[in-house]
CSV table of C-alpha atoms in Angstrom, one decimal:
chain,number,residue,atom,x,y,z
N,1,MET,CA,19.2,11.2,-21.8
N,2,LYS,CA,16.7,10.2,-19.2
N,3,LEU,CA,17.4,7.2,-17.0
N,4,VAL,CA,15.3,4.9,-14.8
N,5,PRO,CA,17.7,2.8,-12.7
N,6,TYR,CA,16.8,-0.7,-11.5
N,7,TYR,CA,18.7,-2.2,-8.6
N,8,ARG,CA,18.5,-5.8,-7.2
N,9,VAL,CA,19.6,-7.0,-3.8
N,10,SER,CA,19.3,-10.6,-2.6
N,11,THR,CA,17.8,-10.1,0.9
N,12,THR,CA,15.9,-7.6,3.0
N,13,LYS,CA,18.9,-7.4,5.3
N,14,GLN,CA,21.1,-6.3,2.4
N,15,ALA,CA,18.6,-3.7,1.3
N,16,LYS,CA,18.5,-2.2,4.8
N,17,SER,CA,22.3,-2.3,5.3
N,18,GLY,CA,23.0,-0.9,1.8
N,19,LEU,CA,25.4,-3.8,1.0
N,20,GLY,CA,25.5,-4.2,-2.7
N,21,LEU,CA,23.0,-1.4,-3.2
N,22,GLU,CA,25.4,1.4,-2.5
N,23,GLY,CA,27.8,0.1,-5.1
N,24,GLN,CA,25.1,-0.2,-7.8
N,25,GLU,CA,23.9,3.4,-7.0
N,26,ALA,CA,27.4,4.8,-7.2
N,27,THR,CA,28.0,3.1,-10.6
N,28,VAL,CA,24.8,4.5,-12.0
N,29,SER,CA,25.4,7.9,-10.5
N,30,GLN,CA,28.9,8.1,-12.1
N,31,PHE,CA,27.5,7.0,-15.4
N,32,ALA,CA,24.8,9.6,-15.3
N,33,ASN,CA,27.2,12.4,-14.4
N,34,ALA,CA,29.6,11.4,-17.1
N,35,HIS,CA,26.9,11.5,-19.8
N,36,GLY,CA,24.9,14.4,-18.4
N,37,ALA,CA,21.9,12.2,-18.0
N,38,GLN,CA,18.8,12.9,-15.8
N,39,VAL,CA,17.9,10.2,-13.3
N,40,LEU,CA,14.1,10.2,-13.1
N,41,LYS,CA,13.4,7.6,-10.4
N,42,SER,CA,15.1,4.5,-9.0
N,43,TYR,CA,13.5,1.1,-8.3
N,44,ILE,CA,14.9,-1.4,-5.9
N,45,GLU,CA,14.0,-5.1,-6.0
N,46,VAL,CA,14.6,-7.3,-2.9
N,47,GLU,CA,14.5,-10.9,-4.0
N,48,THR,CA,16.2,-14.2,-3.1
N,49,GLY,CA,16.5,-15.6,-6.6
N,50,LYS,CA,13.7,-18.1,-6.0
N,51,TRP,CA,10.8,-15.6,-6.4
N,52,SER,CA,9.6,-15.5,-10.0
N,53,GLU,CA,7.8,-12.2,-9.9
N,54,ARG,CA,9.6,-8.8,-10.2
N,55,PRO,CA,7.1,-6.1,-9.2
N,56,GLU,CA,9.7,-3.4,-9.0
N,57,LEU,CA,11.1,-4.3,-12.4
N,58,ALA,CA,7.5,-4.1,-13.8
N,59,LYS,CA,7.2,-0.6,-12.4
N,60,ALA,CA,10.7,0.4,-13.7
N,61,VAL,CA,9.9,-0.9,-17.2
N,62,SER,CA,6.5,0.8,-17.2
N,63,HIS,CA,8.0,4.1,-16.1
N,64,ALA,CA,10.8,4.0,-18.7
N,65,ARG,CA,8.4,3.2,-21.5
N,66,ARG,CA,5.9,5.9,-20.6
N,67,SER,CA,8.5,8.6,-20.1
N,68,LYS,CA,10.6,7.6,-23.2
N,69,ALA,CA,13.5,6.9,-20.9
N,70,THR,CA,16.3,4.3,-20.8
N,71,LEU,CA,16.2,1.5,-18.2
N,72,VAL,CA,19.6,1.2,-16.7
N,73,ILE,CA,21.4,-1.4,-14.5
N,74,ALA,CA,24.8,-1.2,-12.9
N,75,LYS,CA,26.3,-4.4,-14.2
N,76,LEU,CA,25.6,-6.9,-17.0
N,77,ASP,CA,27.5,-9.8,-15.6
N,78,ARG,CA,24.6,-11.6,-13.8
N,79,LEU,CA,21.9,-10.7,-16.4
N,80,ALA,CA,22.2,-14.1,-18.3
N,81,ARG,CA,21.1,-15.9,-15.1
N,82,ASN,CA,17.9,-13.9,-14.8
N,83,VAL,CA,15.4,-15.2,-17.5
N,84,HIS,CA,12.6,-13.1,-16.0
N,85,PHE,CA,14.6,-9.9,-16.4
N,86,LEU,CA,15.5,-10.7,-20.0
N,87,SER,CA,12.0,-11.7,-21.0
N,88,GLY,CA,10.6,-8.6,-19.4
N,89,LEU,CA,13.0,-6.4,-21.3
N,90,MET,CA,12.3,-8.1,-24.6
N,91,GLU,CA,8.5,-8.0,-24.2
N,92,ALA,CA,8.5,-4.4,-23.1
N,93,GLY,CA,10.6,-3.0,-25.9
N,94,VAL,CA,12.2,-0.3,-23.7
N,95,LYS,CA,15.6,1.2,-24.2
N,96,PHE,CA,18.2,-0.5,-22.0
N,97,LEU,CA,21.8,-0.2,-21.0
N,98,ALA,CA,24.3,-1.6,-18.4
N,99,CYS,CA,26.8,0.9,-17.0
N,100,ASP,CA,29.7,-1.5,-17.2
N,101,GLN,CA,29.0,-2.4,-20.8
N,102,PRO,CA,27.1,0.5,-22.4
N,103,SER,CA,27.8,-0.8,-25.9
N,104,ALA,CA,25.6,-3.9,-25.2
N,105,ASN,CA,22.6,-3.7,-27.6
N,106,ASP,CA,19.4,-5.6,-28.4
N,107,LEU,CA,21.4,-8.3,-30.1
N,108,THR,CA,23.4,-8.9,-26.9
N,109,ILE,CA,20.1,-9.2,-24.9
N,110,HIS,CA,18.7,-11.7,-27.5
N,111,ILE,CA,21.9,-13.8,-27.3
N,112,LEU,CA,21.8,-13.9,-23.5
N,113,ALA,CA,18.1,-14.7,-23.6
N,114,ALA,CA,18.7,-17.6,-26.0
N,115,VAL,CA,21.5,-19.0,-23.8
N,116,ALA,CA,19.3,-18.7,-20.7
N,117,GLN,CA,16.4,-20.4,-22.5
N,118,ASP,CA,18.6,-23.2,-23.7
N,119,GLU,CA,19.9,-23.9,-20.3
N,120,ALA,CA,16.4,-23.9,-18.8
N,121,HIS,CA,15.4,-26.3,-21.5
N,122,ARG,CA,18.3,-28.6,-20.8
N,123,ILE,CA,17.5,-28.6,-17.0
N,124,SER,CA,13.8,-29.4,-17.9
N,125,GLU,CA,14.9,-32.3,-20.1
N,126,ARG,CA,17.2,-33.7,-17.5
N,127,THR,CA,14.5,-33.5,-14.9
N,128,LYS,CA,12.0,-35.3,-17.1
N,129,ALA,CA,14.5,-38.1,-17.9
N,130,ALA,CA,15.1,-38.6,-14.2
N,131,LEU,CA,11.4,-38.8,-13.4
N,132,LYS,CA,10.8,-41.2,-16.2
N,133,ALA,CA,13.6,-43.5,-14.9
N,134,TYR,CA,12.1,-43.2,-11.4
N,135,LYS,CA,8.6,-44.3,-12.6
N,136,ALA,CA,10.2,-47.1,-14.6
N,137,ARG,CA,11.6,-48.4,-11.3
N,138,GLY,CA,8.1,-48.5,-9.8
N,139,GLY,CA,8.0,-45.1,-8.2
N,140,LYS,CA,4.8,-43.1,-8.0
N,141,LEU,CA,4.6,-39.4,-8.7
N,142,GLY,CA,2.1,-36.6,-8.2
N,143,ALA,CA,-1.6,-37.4,-8.7
N,144,SER,CA,-0.8,-41.1,-9.2
N,145,ARG,CA,-0.1,-41.4,-5.5
N,146,PRO,CA,-3.3,-42.4,-3.5
N,147,GLU,CA,-3.1,-39.5,-1.2
N,148,CYS,CA,-2.9,-37.0,-4.1
N,149,ARG,CA,-5.8,-38.2,-6.3
N,150,ASN,CA,-8.2,-35.6,-5.0
N,151,LEU,CA,-5.8,-32.7,-5.2
N,152,THR,CA,-6.0,-32.0,-9.0
N,153,THR,CA,-9.3,-30.1,-8.8
N,154,ASP,CA,-8.1,-28.1,-5.8
N,155,ALA,CA,-4.8,-27.4,-7.6
N,156,SER,CA,-6.5,-26.1,-10.7
N,157,ARG,CA,-8.8,-23.9,-8.6
N,158,ARG,CA,-5.8,-22.5,-6.7
N,159,GLY,CA,-4.0,-21.9,-10.0
N,160,ALA,CA,-6.9,-19.9,-11.4
N,161,THR,CA,-7.1,-17.9,-8.2
N,162,ALA,CA,-3.4,-17.2,-8.3
N,163,ALA,CA,-3.6,-16.1,-11.9
N,164,GLY,CA,-6.4,-13.7,-11.1
N,165,GLU,CA,-4.4,-12.3,-8.1
N,166,ALA,CA,-1.4,-11.8,-10.4
N,167,ALA,CA,-3.5,-9.9,-12.9
N,168,ARG,CA,-4.9,-7.7,-10.1
N,169,ARG,CA,-1.3,-7.0,-8.7
N,170,GLU,CA,-0.2,-6.0,-12.2
N,171,ALA,CA,-3.1,-3.6,-12.5
N,172,ASP,CA,-2.4,-2.2,-9.0
N,173,SER,CA,1.3,-1.6,-9.7
N,174,ALA,CA,0.9,-0.3,-13.2
N,175,TYR,CA,0.7,3.4,-12.2
N,176,THR,CA,2.3,3.7,-8.8
N,177,ASP,CA,4.8,6.1,-10.4
N,178,LEU,CA,2.2,8.3,-12.0
N,179,TYR,CA,-0.4,8.4,-9.2
N,180,PRO,CA,1.6,10.9,-7.1
N,181,ILE,CA,1.8,13.2,-10.1
N,182,MET,CA,-1.9,13.0,-10.7
N,183,ARG,CA,-2.8,13.5,-7.0
N,184,GLU,CA,-0.5,16.6,-6.7
N,185,LEU,CA,-2.1,18.2,-9.8
N,186,ARG,CA,-5.6,17.3,-8.6
N,187,ASP,CA,-4.9,18.8,-5.2
N,188,LYS,CA,-3.9,22.0,-6.9
N,189,GLY,CA,-7.3,22.1,-8.5
N,190,VAL,CA,-6.3,21.0,-12.0
N,191,SER,CA,-9.1,19.3,-13.9
N,192,LEU,CA,-9.0,15.7,-15.0
N,193,ARG,CA,-8.9,16.7,-18.6
N,194,ALA,CA,-6.0,19.0,-17.9
N,195,ILE,CA,-4.2,16.3,-15.9
N,196,ALA,CA,-4.5,14.0,-19.0
N,197,ARG,CA,-3.1,16.7,-21.2
N,198,HIS,CA,-0.2,17.2,-18.8
N,199,LEU,CA,0.6,13.5,-18.9
N,200,ASN,CA,0.4,13.3,-22.7
N,201,ASP,CA,2.6,16.4,-23.1
N,202,ASP,CA,5.3,14.8,-20.9
N,203,GLY,CA,5.3,11.7,-23.0
N,204,TYR,CA,3.5,9.3,-20.6
N,205,GLU,CA,1.3,6.6,-22.0
N,206,THR,CA,-1.1,4.2,-20.5
N,207,ARG,CA,0.0,0.6,-19.9
N,208,ARG,CA,-1.8,-0.2,-23.2
N,209,GLY,CA,0.4,2.3,-25.0
N,210,ARG,CA,-2.3,4.9,-25.6
N,211,SER,CA,-2.8,8.5,-24.8
N,212,TRP,CA,-4.4,9.6,-21.6
N,213,ASN,CA,-8.0,11.0,-21.2
N,214,HIS,CA,-10.0,12.2,-18.3
N,215,VAL,CA,-11.8,8.9,-17.8
N,216,GLN,CA,-8.5,7.0,-17.4
N,217,VAL,CA,-7.1,9.6,-15.0
N,218,ARG,CA,-10.3,9.3,-12.8
N,219,SER,CA,-10.0,5.5,-12.9
N,220,VAL,CA,-6.4,5.6,-11.6
N,221,LEU,CA,-7.1,8.1,-8.9
N,222,ARG,CA,-10.1,6.0,-7.7
N,223,ARG,CA,-8.1,2.8,-7.7
N,224,TYR,CA,-5.3,4.0,-5.5
N,225,GLU,CA,-7.5,6.1,-3.2
N,226,VAL,CA,-9.7,3.0,-2.6
N,227,GLY,CA,-6.6,0.8,-2.2
């Protein structure tokens, strides 16, 4: 069994101090030793709970998918609160387990996702009802306020820009785990075609789920060297 651990801590301070992280690492290490599993690489997410993007999760999922490994977390107890984590797992289709509940399966994940989605829907409905009542009392919202009438175009433009930046960040982070392997092989004088064969032989796939070729290898090397 090959494992790609994913850890989450709430603040940068926690990440630096090891609070919370050490316990997660110990749990995964004990699980790996008990099952004779190989830990490929760990990914640590530092987030406050308000930030919707999970760049380290994207890397971990990508690594697990390409290496045919299992994505592993220490505990399942907080998973139902993290819709982004759940949706990322379901969309990626990677193998997944939690050390404290290794018997949890795809059905478990779907149930948790359904519960989380239902709760999000209920919150949204309550918010809409409250805003409707506020407007009925004469309150003004958003673009209906005089000072906001000229903001819709700017907001749309900013949204398009943000979407483009998100796409670029996804492309930039897609192969951060594979670039060092490519670079090391190239520095040893291995050809681009041979590097592609090496990646394919080890079970790695592109982020589109395809086999590697020399053109794709060259593209990744250029992207990170320019960056």
